[in-house]
Amino acid sequence: MSNPVGDPKTPKTPETPETPETPKKLRRTDVFHPPSSIVDQANVKDYETLYARSIADREGFWAEEAQRLSWYEPWTKVLDASHRPFFKWFTGAKTNIVLNAIDRHLKTPNRNKLAIIWEGEPGDLRTFSYHALNREVSKVANVLKAMGARRGEIVTIYMPQIPELVISMLACAKIGAVHSVVYGGFSVEALADRIQDAKSRILLTADGGFRRGASTSLKEIANAAMARSPSIEVCITVRRTGTECFMESDRDFWWHDLMAMPIASPRCETEVMDAEDPLFILYTSGTTGKPKGLVHTHGGYSVYTATTHRMVFDIKPDDRWWCAADPGWITGHSYIAYGPLINGTTIMMYEGAPNHPYPNRWWQMIEKYGVNILYTSPTAIRGLMRFGNSWSAKHDLSCLRLLGSVGEPINPEAWRWYHEVIGQGRCPIMDTWWQTETGGFMISPLPIMPLRPGSAAKPFFSIEAAVVDDSGRDVAPGEEGKLVIKAPWPGMARTIHGDPDRYVETYWKDYGAQGWYKAGDSARIDEDGYFWIIGRIDDVIKVSGYRLGTAEIESALVSHPRVAEAAAIGLPHELKGNAIHTFVILRHGEEPSPELASVLKDHVSHEMGPIARPESLTFVDALPKTRSGKIMRRVLKARALGQDTGDLSTLEES
Ligand code: WT7
C-alpha cells in the first residue's frame, strides 16, 4: 500500500519505545483545581447560573448565542419541535456557514490573521490568512460550479490531511453543495459504499499523502472505488506526493491544472442557504448494516460548534488552536474547520504521524508555532506516553494553556501524564464527550471547573443529560445506566441520509414515550453530578477512538471466497482502548492455517482500511447464536475474557 520516500539517512523512530516512567496511580476521588490565571480570565465564570438559565430558557440562551453570528436574514423561530424527533433550529433564517467561517472576517482585522498553519510530514509549511483562504475557497467553488456542481448535490472528498481538504469542504458549503468527507485511512469498500450511498457525481481526492515517511496511494484506492461507483463523472486530484497514478481521460483532472484556468476566479458569491439546508453528510458506524450518513445543517451547527468551542476551550483572539484529529471525522469537521474558523481562530494542521521522524514531532511543532491549546485523543496520548518523558522535555511547552481529550474514556494514567508531563501541571484537560450525531461537545468540563481524571464532568449549557434504566428512571448516583439526552440542541444531526426511519429507530425509539435521544453509551453520574462515560452498549467498537461496526468487519470477512461466516468483537487493549477480535467459520473443504488467518486479516484491512485490521482471528466450527440466528457477541466476549456468559437460554451453536 505504501512505497517509501524521503531521506534514507533519516534514522527511524525507535521500534522499541523506552519504558515510560509510570505515573502514580490515581484514585477516582482525585480532584484537580484550575489555576487562578485561567479562572480569572475565563469566558464563562459561573457554570451553575448559566446552566440553570440555559435549561429554564433554552431558546433564549441559543438565540443570544446565534446573535453573535452573521445572518443574511434572521429566524422566525428558534426551535421548531412540531415534527419530533425531526427538530428544526432557527427556521426562516438565511445563512451559509461560510458567511461566518470566512466572509465576515474579511471586513475585520481578522482578514490578515492566519486562518491555517499547516505542516506536511516531510516538513513543508503552508499558511493561509483569512484573506488567502477566501481566495482559495472561491477558486475551488468556481471550479466546482464549472463542473456542474449544484446546490444540494453531494460531493465526496477523500483526501489526506492537507489544506485542500478543508478548502474543499468550505468550497462545497459556499456553493450550497453538501460535502461527504471519507476518512483518508479508509479503503476501497468503505469509500465505494459511501460514494454509492451519496450518489456522488464529483470526487475530490489526492494522489496520496505522507505518513511515517512513506506515501499512501489514495488515487489508486479512489480508482478502484470509482470502478464500483457508476455515479462518478468527475474526479479532481491534488498532486501531493508525485506518485504515478492512472488518470482516465474525460473523468480525471489535476487540481492544479483546473486552478490555473480562467474558470478558477478568486471571487465567488456565497450562496444564501436556509438555516436548515444540509451542510454535510458524515458516515459513521452503527449496530447493523452499512454505515449511516448523518446529516448536519448550516444554521444550528454553526451556532453550536462556535459556542461550544469558544466556551469549553476558552478561546481568546490570539489563540493558536490545534485539534490533532483527522478532518475526515466529526472532530475535524466541528473543531478543526467550522467552530474555530467561525470564531476567527488560527488553526494548526499537521499531515503525518506523531512520532515521525522522532516522538518529539508534536512537541516540536507546539513550540515552533506557539500552540496554546492541544485537543487530541487518549490513544494518541497513550501512544506518545510510551516513549517516555524525555521527548517533550527537549521543548519549551510554556505556550500551552489548555489541553483536550476526545473519542473514548481517558484512563487516569494517561490523564496524569498528559496533565503533568505535557501540561506541566498547569493546563486543565477538557475531556469532551460527544458523537458524530451530536455535532459538538455535549458533556465536558469548563476551564473553571475542578477536574476528576477520567470524568467528562458536566453537561454543556442547555444539554439535559441523564443516566437511566430501561424504563427511563434515573439510576442512583454511582450506578451504571444508559446515557440519554432529554431535550434537543442546535448541533444535533437532523436525520440519516436517505433513511429517516432508521434515524427514528436508532436514536429515538427506546425512549420514544419520553422523546429522549439514546446515545448508545453507558455511563455513571457520581454524587457531585460528574459524568463518567463507560463505553458503547451496542455493536460498535472504538478502536484507537475510531468507530467501527462489528457488522462491517464481518461483512468484509465474508466477502472473502473462503469464508462462510464471521463474528467480530472488541476486547480491551492497552494502547488502542479496544482491539478487534474475529471468529471465522471457513467454507466447506477449506483448511485453517496461520497463513490463511493473516490473508483474511489483510483482506479486512484492504477492504476497509488498516484501522480495521483484526488483532486476532480464530477459526471455529460454530458460533453462538440466538434461535433466530443472531450472533451472540456478548457470549464470545465473555468467553474471551473468561467471564460468566450470563443467560444462555436462547443460545444455539451453529
Ligand atoms: C463515541 C462517539 C465525538 C468525537 C469523536 C468520536 C465515545 C467520545 C468520549 C469521551 C468517553 C467518548 C463514546 C461515543 N466517546 N468522546 N470524552 N469519553 N467516550 O465520535 O466516532 O461518533 O464516536 O465515542 O462512546 O458514543 P464518534
PDB file of C-alpha atoms in Angstrom, residues 390-519:
ATOM      1  CA  SER A 390      12.462  12.882  27.549  1.00  0.00           C
ATOM      2  CA  TRP A 391      10.941  13.806  24.166  1.00  0.00           C
ATOM      3  CA  SER A 392       8.725  16.601  25.402  1.00  0.00           C
ATOM      4  CA  ALA A 393      11.393  17.726  27.868  1.00  0.00           C
ATOM      5  CA  LYS A 394      13.507  18.866  24.894  1.00  0.00           C
ATOM      6  CA  HIS A 395      10.907  21.535  24.113  1.00  0.00           C
ATOM      7  CA  ASP A 396       9.541  24.696  25.632  1.00  0.00           C
ATOM      8  CA  LEU A 397       5.839  23.956  26.038  1.00  0.00           C
ATOM      9  CA  SER A 398       5.116  27.003  28.169  1.00  0.00           C
ATOM     10  CA  CYS A 399       2.831  28.346  25.413  1.00  0.00           C
ATOM     11  CA  LEU A 400       0.250  25.635  26.220  1.00  0.00           C
ATOM     12  CA  ARG A 401      -2.695  26.861  28.277  1.00  0.00           C
ATOM     13  CA  LEU A 402      -5.346  24.178  27.881  1.00  0.00           C
ATOM     14  CA  LEU A 403      -5.490  20.561  26.784  1.00  0.00           C
ATOM     15  CA  GLY A 404      -8.333  18.432  25.462  1.00  0.00           C
ATOM     16  CA  SER A 405      -9.255  14.794  25.025  1.00  0.00           C
ATOM     17  CA  VAL A 406     -11.939  13.091  22.939  1.00  0.00           C
ATOM     18  CA  GLY A 407     -13.034   9.833  21.412  1.00  0.00           C
ATOM     19  CA  GLU A 408     -13.007   7.334  24.260  1.00  0.00           C
ATOM     20  CA  PRO A 409     -12.702   7.351  28.025  1.00  0.00           C
ATOM     21  CA  ILE A 410      -9.253   8.528  29.111  1.00  0.00           C
ATOM     22  CA  ASN A 411      -7.618   6.262  31.649  1.00  0.00           C
ATOM     23  CA  PRO A 412      -6.286   8.058  34.742  1.00  0.00           C
ATOM     24  CA  GLU A 413      -2.649   7.101  33.998  1.00  0.00           C
ATOM     25  CA  ALA A 414      -2.790   8.753  30.576  1.00  0.00           C
ATOM     26  CA  TRP A 415      -4.656  11.717  32.077  1.00  0.00           C
ATOM     27  CA  ARG A 416      -1.973  12.268  34.652  1.00  0.00           C
ATOM     28  CA  TRP A 417       0.875  12.001  32.136  1.00  0.00           C
ATOM     29  CA  TYR A 418      -0.872  14.457  29.809  1.00  0.00           C
ATOM     30  CA  HIS A 419      -1.520  16.802  32.713  1.00  0.00           C
ATOM     31  CA  GLU A 420       1.902  16.634  34.370  1.00  0.00           C
ATOM     32  CA  VAL A 421       4.345  15.978  31.566  1.00  0.00           C
ATOM     33  CA  ILE A 422       2.718  17.839  28.665  1.00  0.00           C
ATOM     34  CA  GLY A 423       0.665  20.409  30.566  1.00  0.00           C
ATOM     35  CA  GLN A 424       3.321  20.693  33.283  1.00  0.00           C
ATOM     36  CA  GLY A 425       0.578  20.627  35.901  1.00  0.00           C
ATOM     37  CA  ARG A 426      -0.622  23.994  34.622  1.00  0.00           C
ATOM     38  CA  CYS A 427      -3.133  23.137  31.904  1.00  0.00           C
ATOM     39  CA  PRO A 428      -6.615  21.878  32.676  1.00  0.00           C
ATOM     40  CA  ILE A 429      -7.752  18.965  30.489  1.00  0.00           C
ATOM     41  CA  MET A 430     -11.138  19.258  28.809  1.00  0.00           C
ATOM     42  CA  ASP A 431     -12.386  15.680  28.436  1.00  0.00           C
ATOM     43  CA  THR A 432     -15.191  16.243  25.945  1.00  0.00           C
ATOM     44  CA  TRP A 433     -17.866  13.605  25.404  1.00  0.00           C
ATOM     45  CA  TRP A 434     -19.817  13.851  22.181  1.00  0.00           C
ATOM     46  CA  GLN A 435     -20.600  11.968  18.973  1.00  0.00           C
ATOM     47  CA  THR A 436     -20.867  12.299  15.213  1.00  0.00           C
ATOM     48  CA  GLU A 437     -24.600  12.594  15.830  1.00  0.00           C
ATOM     49  CA  THR A 438     -24.365  15.443  18.329  1.00  0.00           C
ATOM     50  CA  GLY A 439     -22.307  17.795  16.132  1.00  0.00           C
ATOM     51  CA  GLY A 440     -20.413  19.223  19.102  1.00  0.00           C
ATOM     52  CA  PHE A 441     -19.479  18.845  22.784  1.00  0.00           C
ATOM     53  CA  MET A 442     -22.291  17.570  24.988  1.00  0.00           C
ATOM     54  CA  ILE A 443     -20.629  16.746  28.297  1.00  0.00           C
ATOM     55  CA  SER A 444     -17.389  18.483  29.174  1.00  0.00           C
ATOM     56  CA  PRO A 445     -15.626  20.398  31.886  1.00  0.00           C
ATOM     57  CA  LEU A 446     -15.133  24.142  31.554  1.00  0.00           C
ATOM     58  CA  PRO A 447     -11.666  25.508  32.360  1.00  0.00           C
ATOM     59  CA  ILE A 448     -13.028  26.938  35.636  1.00  0.00           C
ATOM     60  CA  MET A 449     -14.164  23.555  36.973  1.00  0.00           C
ATOM     61  CA  PRO A 450     -12.365  21.224  39.344  1.00  0.00           C
ATOM     62  CA  LEU A 451     -11.379  18.187  37.258  1.00  0.00           C
ATOM     63  CA  ARG A 452     -11.646  14.496  38.019  1.00  0.00           C
ATOM     64  CA  PRO A 453      -9.369  12.398  35.821  1.00  0.00           C
ATOM     65  CA  GLY A 454     -11.488  10.119  33.650  1.00  0.00           C
ATOM     66  CA  SER A 455     -14.685  12.111  34.054  1.00  0.00           C
ATOM     67  CA  ALA A 456     -16.149  14.292  31.296  1.00  0.00           C
ATOM     68  CA  ALA A 457     -17.591  16.416  34.123  1.00  0.00           C
ATOM     69  CA  LYS A 458     -20.900  18.193  33.410  1.00  0.00           C
ATOM     70  CA  PRO A 459     -23.404  18.705  30.610  1.00  0.00           C
ATOM     71  CA  PHE A 460     -22.833  21.713  28.366  1.00  0.00           C
ATOM     72  CA  PHE A 461     -25.316  24.590  28.539  1.00  0.00           C
ATOM     73  CA  SER A 462     -28.876  23.600  27.621  1.00  0.00           C
ATOM     74  CA  ILE A 463     -27.938  19.901  27.455  1.00  0.00           C
ATOM     75  CA  GLU A 464     -30.163  17.773  29.638  1.00  0.00           C
ATOM     76  CA  ALA A 465     -28.080  14.630  30.014  1.00  0.00           C
ATOM     77  CA  ALA A 466     -29.178  11.785  32.275  1.00  0.00           C
ATOM     78  CA  VAL A 467     -28.281   8.190  33.092  1.00  0.00           C
ATOM     79  CA  VAL A 468     -31.354   5.989  33.202  1.00  0.00           C
ATOM     80  CA  ASP A 469     -32.523   2.378  33.263  1.00  0.00           C
ATOM     81  CA  ASP A 470     -34.546   0.695  30.523  1.00  0.00           C
ATOM     82  CA  SER A 471     -37.771   2.180  31.768  1.00  0.00           C
ATOM     83  CA  GLY A 472     -36.311   5.682  31.804  1.00  0.00           C
ATOM     84  CA  ARG A 473     -35.866   6.097  35.570  1.00  0.00           C
ATOM     85  CA  ASP A 474     -32.721   7.856  36.788  1.00  0.00           C
ATOM     86  CA  VAL A 475     -30.327   5.312  38.263  1.00  0.00           C
ATOM     87  CA  ALA A 476     -28.848   6.020  41.698  1.00  0.00           C
ATOM     88  CA  PRO A 477     -25.609   8.045  41.895  1.00  0.00           C
ATOM     89  CA  GLY A 478     -22.613   5.866  41.080  1.00  0.00           C
ATOM     90  CA  GLU A 479     -24.704   3.250  39.302  1.00  0.00           C
ATOM     91  CA  GLU A 480     -24.298   2.327  35.681  1.00  0.00           C
ATOM     92  CA  GLY A 481     -27.100   3.092  33.237  1.00  0.00           C
ATOM     93  CA  LYS A 482     -27.838   4.321  29.738  1.00  0.00           C
ATOM     94  CA  LEU A 483     -26.892   7.801  28.706  1.00  0.00           C
ATOM     95  CA  VAL A 484     -29.775   9.821  27.261  1.00  0.00           C
ATOM     96  CA  ILE A 485     -30.300  13.436  26.263  1.00  0.00           C
ATOM     97  CA  LYS A 486     -33.714  14.724  27.198  1.00  0.00           C
ATOM     98  CA  ALA A 487     -34.087  17.792  25.002  1.00  0.00           C
ATOM     99  CA  PRO A 488     -32.958  18.919  21.535  1.00  0.00           C
ATOM    100  CA  TRP A 489     -29.885  21.103  20.857  1.00  0.00           C
ATOM    101  CA  PRO A 490     -28.910  23.125  17.754  1.00  0.00           C
ATOM    102  CA  GLY A 491     -25.962  20.921  16.697  1.00  0.00           C
ATOM    103  CA  MET A 492     -27.899  17.665  16.577  1.00  0.00           C
ATOM    104  CA  ALA A 493     -27.925  15.616  13.345  1.00  0.00           C
ATOM    105  CA  ARG A 494     -31.236  16.106  11.588  1.00  0.00           C
ATOM    106  CA  THR A 495     -31.628  12.668  10.031  1.00  0.00           C
ATOM    107  CA  ILE A 496     -29.837   9.779   8.341  1.00  0.00           C
ATOM    108  CA  HIS A 497     -29.350  10.497   4.653  1.00  0.00           C
ATOM    109  CA  GLY A 498     -31.997   8.630   2.675  1.00  0.00           C
ATOM    110  CA  ASP A 499     -33.294   6.750   5.710  1.00  0.00           C
ATOM    111  CA  PRO A 500     -35.317   8.842   8.161  1.00  0.00           C
ATOM    112  CA  ASP A 501     -36.935   5.697   9.593  1.00  0.00           C
ATOM    113  CA  ARG A 502     -33.566   4.370  10.626  1.00  0.00           C
ATOM    114  CA  TYR A 503     -32.863   7.710  12.324  1.00  0.00           C
ATOM    115  CA  VAL A 504     -36.002   7.346  14.446  1.00  0.00           C
ATOM    116  CA  GLU A 505     -35.386   3.662  15.069  1.00  0.00           C
ATOM    117  CA  THR A 506     -31.731   4.054  16.088  1.00  0.00           C
ATOM    118  CA  TYR A 507     -31.871   7.061  18.372  1.00  0.00           C
ATOM    119  CA  TRP A 508     -35.447   7.861  19.344  1.00  0.00           C
ATOM    120  CA  LYS A 509     -37.291   4.554  19.691  1.00  0.00           C
ATOM    121  CA  ASP A 510     -36.014   3.168  23.004  1.00  0.00           C
ATOM    122  CA  TYR A 511     -37.232   6.210  24.902  1.00  0.00           C
ATOM    123  CA  GLY A 512     -39.915   7.086  22.394  1.00  0.00           C
ATOM    124  CA  ALA A 513     -42.578   7.667  25.025  1.00  0.00           C
ATOM    125  CA  GLN A 514     -40.390  10.269  26.730  1.00  0.00           C
ATOM    126  CA  GLY A 515     -38.994  11.708  23.472  1.00  0.00           C
ATOM    127  CA  TRP A 516     -35.348  11.299  24.533  1.00  0.00           C
ATOM    128  CA  TYR A 517     -32.225  10.753  22.458  1.00  0.00           C
ATOM    129  CA  LYS A 518     -30.394   7.473  23.177  1.00  0.00           C
ATOM    130  CA  ALA A 519     -26.632   7.965  22.935  1.00  0.00           C
TER     131      ALA A 519
END
